[in-house]
Amino acid sequence: MPMALGTDYELQDCTLARALEVVGERWSLLILRDAFYGVQRFNDFLTHLGIPRAVLTARLNALVAAGVLRKEPYQQTPLRHGYLLTDAGLELWGPLYQLSRWGSRHATEAGPYHLFAHAACGTDLDLVGACPTCGGAPVRPAEIVMRPNPARTGSRREDAVSLALVRPHPLLEPIASAAAPA
Amino acid sequence: MPMALGTDYELQDCTLARALEVVGERWSLLILRDAFYGVQRFNDFLTHLGIPRAVLTARLNALVAAGVLRKEPYQQTPLRHGYLLTDAGLELWGPLYQLSRWGSRHATEAGPYHLFAHAACGTDLDLVGACPTCGGAPVRPAEIVMRPNPARTGSRREDAVSLALVRPHPLLEPIASAAAPA
DNA sequence: GAGGAAGGTTCATTCACCAGACCTGCGATC
DNA sequence: GATCGCAGGTCTGGTGAATGAACCTTCCTC
């Protein structure tokens, strides 16, 4: 609930409220989830999320202003840029992963849509996002590989991003949005 | 974004979207935060959050319907009930704590408003909510004591809940809403 | 039987979300 | 050299939700 009037929690003595001012608005966390999946371009966010264009514009600008995303040119002519996670944005992986895990336990019957493993050893992450085999702190996003849950059949989405994610995919690696597999 | 029309993310192949349908609406996570702090009564939520009454009614009902909160009578005549966390609700502590920690690192300059320690040993929790001294999994909410951050002066709120939280307080322990300290 | 507390409901207004149409470079096509 | 298409937007009108304030009900106390 950032920027716009009436959407802040300024009277709360709580850093949770501060965090929600940045990422608490509708769509914001889903946009960031996509950014972790490797989505970078406006149109890929648009088709994968099914979000109204004007709302996507507003959210991306707000997240850039909040220092969670940054704009990075990927071609010069015509000038085009993608949206990438900043260091602060990368640190949102923990809460995002935990919330997703909570959702798979309590807000759906059929379990998770995607599974997340430590790239170095292939072990699925535990509930705080650490590697049970290698131990230690939670695994950083760049060292995580996601794959579809084989027990979850029938992904009904047909957009470029969803199609790219049917194969195992390292987090943060750009989605090949123009690739049309034969 | 639960219940009402236009507020769901049903097309998302993602358990994060499922979780956000339950707790993603404005105010929902702040209500749950208060529930962890020991707030149970309608009027305590109301004065501590500064939320419109109608919205509080809607959110509490939605959270009860989602199985995150439950209504528990605390007196019979007249019948009054409080709102308590269910088991599913208690498991939201992880994401909530991590999001709050992120907020204290990136969304505020002066650091956290509250500190959280393992009740058994007094050690402050680490970034995933585990006890650095005792090790192991994240500490459960019932074994956590919160206290104000001494470096954060000037809490501007004067409601019963804020006043109760100036002293160290175990999570989930009911706030004494009627106690007026001399 | 007046006043007050707890937990709501009802109301008008404001605001944000939504879907869709439109606009602006720029490059490739015909 | 007009048209097509793509990427990344902006603009607009309609709708639903949030907001703040007032009101209601039940019970208790004085």
Coordinates of C-alpha atoms (C1' of nucleotides) in Angstrom, one line a residue:
Chain A
M1 CA 0.0 0.0 0.0
P2 CA 2.7 2.5 -0.9
M3 CA 2.6 5.8 -2.6
A4 CA -1.0 6.8 -3.2
L5 CA -3.1 8.5 -0.6
G6 CA -5.0 6.5 1.9
T7 CA -2.9 3.5 1.3
D8 CA -0.3 3.8 4.0
Y9 CA -0.2 2.6 7.6
E10 CA 1.9 5.4 8.9
L11 CA 0.5 5.3 12.4
Q12 CA 1.5 1.7 13.0
D13 CA 4.5 1.3 15.3
C14 CA 5.6 -1.7 13.4
T15 CA 8.1 -2.5 10.7
L16 CA 5.6 -5.0 9.3
A17 CA 3.4 -2.1 8.4
R18 CA 6.4 -0.4 6.8
A19 CA 7.1 -3.5 4.7
L20 CA 3.4 -3.7 3.7
E21 CA 3.5 -0.2 2.4
V22 CA 6.1 -1.4 -0.1
V23 CA 4.9 -4.9 -1.0
G24 CA 1.4 -5.1 0.5
E25 CA -0.6 -3.9 -2.4
R26 CA -2.6 -6.2 -4.6
W27 CA -0.4 -7.8 -7.2
S28 CA 2.9 -6.5 -5.8
L29 CA 4.0 -9.8 -4.3
L30 CA 3.0 -11.7 -7.4
I31 CA 5.0 -9.3 -9.5
L32 CA 8.0 -9.9 -7.3
R33 CA 7.5 -13.7 -7.4
D34 CA 7.6 -13.5 -11.2
A35 CA 10.8 -11.4 -10.9
F36 CA 12.3 -14.3 -8.9
Y37 CA 11.2 -16.7 -11.6
G38 CA 13.2 -14.7 -14.1
V39 CA 10.4 -12.5 -15.7
Q40 CA 11.9 -9.1 -16.6
R41 CA 9.8 -7.6 -19.4
F42 CA 6.6 -5.6 -19.2
N43 CA 4.7 -7.9 -21.6
D44 CA 5.8 -11.0 -19.9
F45 CA 4.5 -9.8 -16.5
L46 CA 1.4 -8.7 -18.3
T47 CA 0.5 -12.0 -19.9
H48 CA 1.7 -14.2 -17.1
L49 CA -0.2 -12.3 -14.4
G50 CA -3.3 -11.3 -16.3
I51 CA -3.0 -7.9 -14.6
P52 CA -4.5 -4.7 -16.1
R53 CA -1.8 -2.7 -17.9
A54 CA -2.4 0.5 -16.0
V55 CA -2.1 -1.4 -12.7
L56 CA 1.1 -3.1 -13.8
T57 CA 2.6 0.2 -14.8
A58 CA 1.7 1.7 -11.4
R59 CA 3.1 -1.2 -9.5
L60 CA 6.4 -1.5 -11.4
N61 CA 7.0 2.2 -10.9
A62 CA 6.1 2.0 -7.2
L63 CA 8.4 -1.0 -6.7
V64 CA 11.3 0.8 -8.5
A65 CA 10.6 3.9 -6.4
A66 CA 10.7 1.7 -3.3
G67 CA 14.1 0.3 -4.3
V68 CA 12.9 -3.2 -4.7
L69 CA 13.2 -3.4 -8.5
R70 CA 15.4 -1.4 -10.9
K71 CA 15.1 -0.7 -14.6
E72 CA 17.9 -2.2 -16.8
P73 CA 18.1 -1.6 -20.5
Y74 CA 18.3 -4.8 -22.5
Q75 CA 18.4 -3.2 -26.0
Q76 CA 19.2 0.3 -27.1
T77 CA 17.2 0.8 -30.3
P78 CA 14.5 1.0 -29.8
L79 CA 15.2 1.5 -26.1
R80 CA 13.8 -1.3 -24.0
H81 CA 14.4 -2.1 -20.4
G82 CA 13.5 -4.9 -18.1
Y83 CA 12.8 -4.9 -14.4
L84 CA 15.3 -6.6 -12.1
L85 CA 15.4 -7.2 -8.4
T86 CA 17.7 -5.0 -6.4
D87 CA 19.6 -6.4 -3.4
A88 CA 16.7 -5.3 -1.1
G89 CA 14.3 -7.1 -3.5
L90 CA 16.4 -10.2 -3.4
E91 CA 16.0 -10.3 0.4
L92 CA 12.3 -10.6 0.0
W93 CA 12.8 -14.2 -1.1
G94 CA 12.6 -15.5 2.5
P95 CA 9.1 -14.1 3.3
L96 CA 7.9 -14.9 -0.2
Y97 CA 9.0 -18.5 0.0
Q98 CA 7.5 -19.0 3.4
L99 CA 4.2 -17.5 2.5
S100 CA 4.1 -19.7 -0.5
R101 CA 4.8 -22.8 1.6
W102 CA 2.1 -21.8 4.0
G103 CA -0.3 -21.5 1.1
S104 CA 0.6 -25.0 -0.1
R105 CA -0.1 -26.4 3.3
H106 CA -3.2 -24.5 4.2
A107 CA -4.8 -22.8 1.2
T108 CA -4.9 -25.6 -1.3
E109 CA -5.7 -29.3 -1.3
A110 CA -3.4 -30.5 -4.0
G111 CA -0.1 -29.2 -2.7
P112 CA 2.4 -26.9 -4.3
Y113 CA 2.6 -26.1 -8.0
H114 CA 6.4 -25.8 -8.0
L115 CA 9.2 -27.4 -6.0
F116 CA 12.4 -25.7 -5.1
A117 CA 15.7 -27.4 -4.7
H118 CA 19.3 -26.4 -3.9
A119 CA 21.1 -26.3 -7.2
A120 CA 24.4 -27.5 -5.8
C121 CA 23.1 -30.8 -4.4
G122 CA 19.5 -31.3 -5.8
T123 CA 17.9 -31.5 -2.3
D124 CA 14.5 -29.9 -1.9
L125 CA 14.5 -27.0 0.5
D126 CA 13.0 -27.2 3.9
L127 CA 10.3 -25.0 5.3
V128 CA 12.5 -22.0 5.9
G129 CA 14.2 -22.3 2.6
A130 CA 17.5 -23.9 3.8
C131 CA 19.1 -27.0 2.3
P132 CA 18.6 -30.1 4.6
T133 CA 21.7 -31.7 3.1
C134 CA 24.1 -28.8 3.1
G135 CA 22.7 -27.1 6.3
G136 CA 23.3 -23.5 7.2
A137 CA 21.4 -20.4 6.3
P138 CA 18.6 -20.3 3.8
V139 CA 19.8 -20.9 0.2
R140 CA 20.1 -17.7 -1.8
P141 CA 17.7 -17.4 -4.8
A142 CA 20.5 -17.7 -7.4
E143 CA 21.3 -21.1 -6.1
I144 CA 17.8 -22.5 -6.3
V145 CA 16.3 -24.5 -9.1
M146 CA 12.5 -24.6 -9.5
R147 CA 10.6 -27.3 -11.2
P148 CA 6.9 -28.2 -11.6
N149 CA 5.4 -30.5 -9.1
P150 CA 4.7 -33.8 -11.0
A151 CA 1.8 -34.5 -8.7
R152 CA 0.1 -31.3 -10.0
T153 CA -1.2 -32.1 -13.4
G154 CA -3.0 -29.7 -15.8
S155 CA -1.4 -26.3 -15.8
R156 CA -4.0 -24.4 -17.6
R157 CA -1.9 -21.4 -18.6
E158 CA -0.4 -21.1 -22.1
D159 CA 1.6 -17.8 -21.9
A160 CA 5.3 -17.7 -22.7
V161 CA 6.3 -17.7 -19.0
S162 CA 4.2 -20.6 -18.0
L163 CA 5.5 -22.6 -20.9
A164 CA 9.1 -21.9 -20.0
L165 CA 8.5 -23.0 -16.5
V166 CA 7.4 -26.5 -17.4
R167 CA 11.1 -27.3 -17.5
P168 CA 13.4 -27.0 -14.4
H169 CA 14.5 -23.4 -14.2
P170 CA 17.1 -21.6 -12.0
L171 CA 15.6 -18.7 -10.2
L172 CA 16.6 -15.2 -11.5
E173 CA 17.6 -16.6 -14.9
P174 CA 15.8 -14.6 -17.5
I175 CA 12.9 -16.2 -19.2
A176 CA 13.4 -16.7 -22.9
S177 CA 10.3 -14.8 -23.8
A178 CA 10.7 -15.0 -27.6
A179 CA 11.7 -18.7 -27.8
A180 CA 9.0 -20.8 -29.4
P181 CA 10.0 -24.4 -28.9
A182 CA 9.4 -26.7 -31.9
Chain B
M1 CA -8.1 -10.8 -1.6
P2 CA -10.5 -13.5 -0.5
M3 CA -14.2 -13.7 -0.7
A4 CA -15.5 -10.9 -2.7
L5 CA -15.6 -10.9 -6.5
G6 CA -12.7 -9.5 -8.4
T7 CA -10.4 -10.0 -5.5
D8 CA -9.1 -13.5 -6.2
Y9 CA -6.1 -14.7 -8.2
E10 CA -7.6 -18.0 -9.2
L11 CA -5.8 -18.2 -12.5
Q12 CA -2.4 -18.1 -10.9
D13 CA -0.6 -21.5 -10.8
C14 CA 1.0 -20.6 -7.5
T15 CA 0.4 -21.3 -3.9
L16 CA 1.6 -17.8 -3.1
A17 CA -1.5 -16.5 -4.8
R18 CA -3.6 -18.9 -2.7
A19 CA -2.0 -17.6 0.4
L20 CA -2.6 -14.0 -0.7
E21 CA -6.3 -14.8 -1.2
V22 CA -6.4 -15.4 2.5
V23 CA -4.1 -12.9 4.0
G24 CA -3.3 -10.5 1.1
E25 CA -6.0 -8.0 1.6
R26 CA -5.3 -4.6 3.2
W27 CA -5.2 -4.9 7.0
S28 CA -5.3 -8.7 7.2
L29 CA -1.7 -9.2 8.1
L30 CA -1.8 -6.4 10.6
I31 CA -4.8 -8.0 12.2
L32 CA -2.9 -11.2 12.4
R33 CA 0.2 -9.5 13.8
D34 CA -2.0 -8.1 16.6
A35 CA -3.4 -11.5 17.2
F36 CA 0.2 -12.8 17.8
Y37 CA 0.7 -9.9 20.1
G38 CA -2.2 -11.1 22.2
V39 CA -5.0 -8.9 21.0
Q40 CA -8.3 -10.8 21.0
R41 CA -11.1 -8.3 21.3
F42 CA -12.9 -6.4 18.6
N43 CA -12.4 -3.1 20.3
D44 CA -8.7 -3.7 21.0
F45 CA -8.1 -4.4 17.3
L46 CA -10.1 -1.3 16.5
T47 CA -8.3 1.2 18.6
H48 CA -4.8 -0.3 18.1
L49 CA -5.1 -0.5 14.3
G50 CA -7.2 2.6 13.6
I51 CA -9.1 0.6 11.1
P52 CA -12.7 1.4 10.1
R53 CA -15.2 -0.7 12.0
A54 CA -16.9 -2.1 9.0
V55 CA -13.6 -3.2 7.5
L56 CA -12.6 -4.9 10.7
T57 CA -15.8 -6.8 10.8
A58 CA -15.4 -8.0 7.3
R59 CA -11.7 -9.0 7.8
L60 CA -12.3 -10.9 11.0
N61 CA -15.2 -12.8 9.4
A62 CA -13.1 -13.6 6.4
L63 CA -10.1 -14.7 8.5
V64 CA -12.5 -16.9 10.5
A65 CA -14.0 -18.3 7.4
A66 CA -10.5 -19.0 6.0
G67 CA -9.6 -21.0 9.2
V68 CA -6.9 -18.7 10.3
L69 CA -8.8 -17.2 13.3
R70 CA -11.5 -18.7 15.4
K71 CA -14.1 -17.1 17.7
E72 CA -13.9 -18.1 21.3
P73 CA -16.3 -16.8 24.0
Y74 CA -14.6 -15.1 26.9
Q75 CA -17.8 -14.3 28.8
Q76 CA -21.4 -15.6 28.7
T77 CA -23.6 -12.8 29.7
P78 CA -23.6 -10.7 27.8
L79 CA -22.1 -13.1 25.2
R80 CA -18.7 -11.8 24.1
H81 CA -16.1 -13.5 22.2
G82 CA -12.5 -12.9 21.2
Y83 CA -10.6 -13.9 18.0
L84 CA -7.8 -16.4 18.5
L85 CA -5.3 -17.9 16.1
T86 CA -6.0 -21.4 14.9
D87 CA -3.1 -23.8 14.2
A88 CA -3.1 -22.7 10.6
G89 CA -2.9 -19.1 11.8
L90 CA -0.1 -19.8 14.1
E91 CA 2.0 -21.1 11.2
L92 CA 1.8 -17.7 9.7
W93 CA 4.3 -16.5 12.3
G94 CA 7.2 -17.4 10.1
P95 CA 6.3 -15.3 7.0
L96 CA 5.1 -12.5 9.2
Y97 CA 8.2 -12.4 11.3
Q98 CA 10.4 -12.4 8.2
L99 CA 8.5 -9.7 6.5
S100 CA 8.7 -7.6 9.6
R101 CA 12.5 -8.1 9.7
W102 CA 12.7 -7.2 6.0
G103 CA 10.8 -4.0 6.8
S104 CA 13.2 -3.1 9.6
R105 CA 16.2 -3.5 7.3
H106 CA 14.9 -1.9 4.2
A107 CA 11.8 0.2 4.8
T108 CA 12.7 2.2 7.9
E109 CA 15.8 4.1 8.9
A110 CA 15.6 3.7 12.7
G111 CA 15.4 -0.1 12.9
P112 CA 12.7 -2.3 14.5
Y113 CA 10.1 -1.1 16.9
H114 CA 10.1 -4.4 18.8
L115 CA 12.7 -7.1 19.5
F116 CA 11.9 -10.8 19.8
A117 CA 13.7 -13.2 22.1
H118 CA 13.5 -16.9 22.9
A119 CA 11.8 -17.0 26.3
A120 CA 13.7 -20.0 27.5
C121 CA 17.2 -18.4 27.2
G122 CA 16.6 -14.7 26.5
T123 CA 18.6 -14.7 23.2
D124 CA 17.2 -12.5 20.4
L125 CA 16.0 -14.5 17.4
D126 CA 17.9 -14.7 14.2
L127 CA 16.6 -13.6 10.8
V128 CA 14.6 -16.7 10.2
G129 CA 13.2 -16.7 13.7
A130 CA 15.3 -19.4 15.2
C131 CA 17.3 -19.1 18.5
P132 CA 21.0 -18.7 17.8
T133 CA 21.8 -20.1 21.3
C134 CA 19.5 -23.1 21.3
G135 CA 19.6 -23.8 17.6
G136 CA 17.2 -25.9 15.7
A137 CA 13.9 -24.9 14.0
P138 CA 12.4 -21.5 14.3
V139 CA 11.0 -20.8 17.8
R140 CA 7.3 -21.2 18.1
P141 CA 5.3 -18.0 19.0
A142 CA 4.3 -19.2 22.4
E143 CA 8.0 -19.4 23.4
I144 CA 8.8 -15.9 22.2
V145 CA 8.9 -12.7 24.3
M146 CA 8.6 -9.4 22.6
R147 CA 9.9 -6.1 24.0
P148 CA 10.2 -2.5 22.8
N149 CA 13.4 -1.6 21.1
P150 CA 15.1 0.8 23.5
A151 CA 16.8 2.6 20.6
R152 CA 13.4 3.5 19.3
T153 CA 12.1 6.4 21.5
G154 CA 8.8 8.1 21.3
S155 CA 6.0 5.6 20.6
R156 CA 3.2 8.0 19.7
R157 CA 0.3 5.7 20.3
E158 CA -1.8 5.8 23.5
D159 CA -4.3 3.0 23.1
A160 CA -4.6 0.1 25.6
V161 CA -2.6 -2.3 23.5
S162 CA 0.3 0.0 22.8
L163 CA 0.5 0.8 26.5
A164 CA 0.5 -2.8 27.4
L165 CA 3.3 -3.5 25.0
V166 CA 5.8 -1.1 26.5
R167 CA 6.6 -3.9 28.9
P168 CA 8.1 -7.2 27.8
H169 CA 5.2 -9.4 26.7
P170 CA 5.0 -13.1 25.7
L171 CA 3.4 -13.6 22.3
L172 CA -0.1 -14.9 22.3
E173 CA -0.6 -14.0 26.0
P174 CA -3.9 -12.0 26.1
I175 CA -3.5 -8.2 26.4
A176 CA -5.1 -7.0 29.6
S177 CA -7.3 -4.5 27.8
A178 CA -9.2 -3.3 30.9
A179 CA -6.1 -2.7 33.1
A180 CA -5.4 0.9 33.7
P181 CA -2.0 1.1 35.4
A182 CA -1.7 3.6 38.2
Chain C
dG1 C1' -34.1 5.0 33.6
dA2 C1' -29.7 7.4 32.4
dG3 C1' -25.3 6.3 31.0
dG4 C1' -21.9 3.4 29.3
dA5 C1' -19.4 -0.5 27.2
dA6 C1' -19.0 -4.1 23.5
dG7 C1' -19.8 -5.4 19.0
dG8 C1' -21.8 -4.5 15.4
dT9 C1' -24.7 -2.3 11.0
dT10 C1' -25.9 1.4 7.7
dC11 C1' -24.9 5.3 5.0
dA12 C1' -22.7 8.6 1.5
dT13 C1' -18.4 9.7 -0.3
dT14 C1' -14.0 8.8 -2.1
dC15 C1' -10.7 6.0 -4.2
dA16 C1' -8.5 2.3 -6.4
dC17 C1' -9.2 -1.6 -9.7
dC18 C1' -10.8 -3.2 -14.0
dA19 C1' -11.3 -3.9 -19.1
dG20 C1' -10.7 -2.0 -23.2
dA21 C1' -9.4 1.5 -26.5
dC22 C1' -5.9 4.4 -27.9
dC23 C1' -1.1 6.3 -28.6
dT24 C1' 4.0 6.3 -29.7
dG25 C1' 8.4 4.9 -31.4
dC26 C1' 10.8 1.7 -34.2
dG27 C1' 11.7 -2.2 -37.5
dA28 C1' 10.3 -5.2 -41.1
dT29 C1' 7.1 -6.1 -45.0
dC30 C1' 4.9 -5.1 -49.5
Chain D
dG1 C1' 6.3 5.2 -48.6
dA2 C1' 2.0 3.1 -46.7
dT3 C1' 1.0 -0.7 -43.8
dC4 C1' 1.8 -4.1 -40.3
dG5 C1' 3.2 -5.5 -35.9
dC6 C1' 5.5 -5.3 -31.5
dA7 C1' 6.9 -3.3 -27.1
dG8 C1' 5.6 -0.4 -23.6
dG9 C1' 3.0 2.4 -22.3
dT10 C1' -1.4 6.3 -21.4
dC11 C1' -6.5 7.5 -21.2
dT12 C1' -11.3 6.7 -20.1
dG13 C1' -15.6 5.2 -18.2
dG14 C1' -17.8 2.0 -15.1
dT15 C1' -17.7 -0.7 -10.8
dG16 C1' -16.6 -2.4 -6.4
dA17 C1' -14.3 -1.7 -2.1
dA18 C1' -12.4 1.4 1.7
dT19 C1' -13.4 5.2 4.6
dG20 C1' -15.4 8.0 8.5
dA21 C1' -19.3 9.0 10.9
dA22 C1' -23.7 8.0 12.7
dC23 C1' -26.8 4.7 14.5
dC24 C1' -28.4 0.3 16.7
dT25 C1' -28.7 -3.5 20.2
dT26 C1' -27.8 -6.0 24.3
dC27 C1' -26.5 -6.1 28.7
dC28 C1' -24.6 -4.0 33.1
dT29 C1' -24.1 -0.4 36.7
dC30 C1' -25.5 3.5 39.2

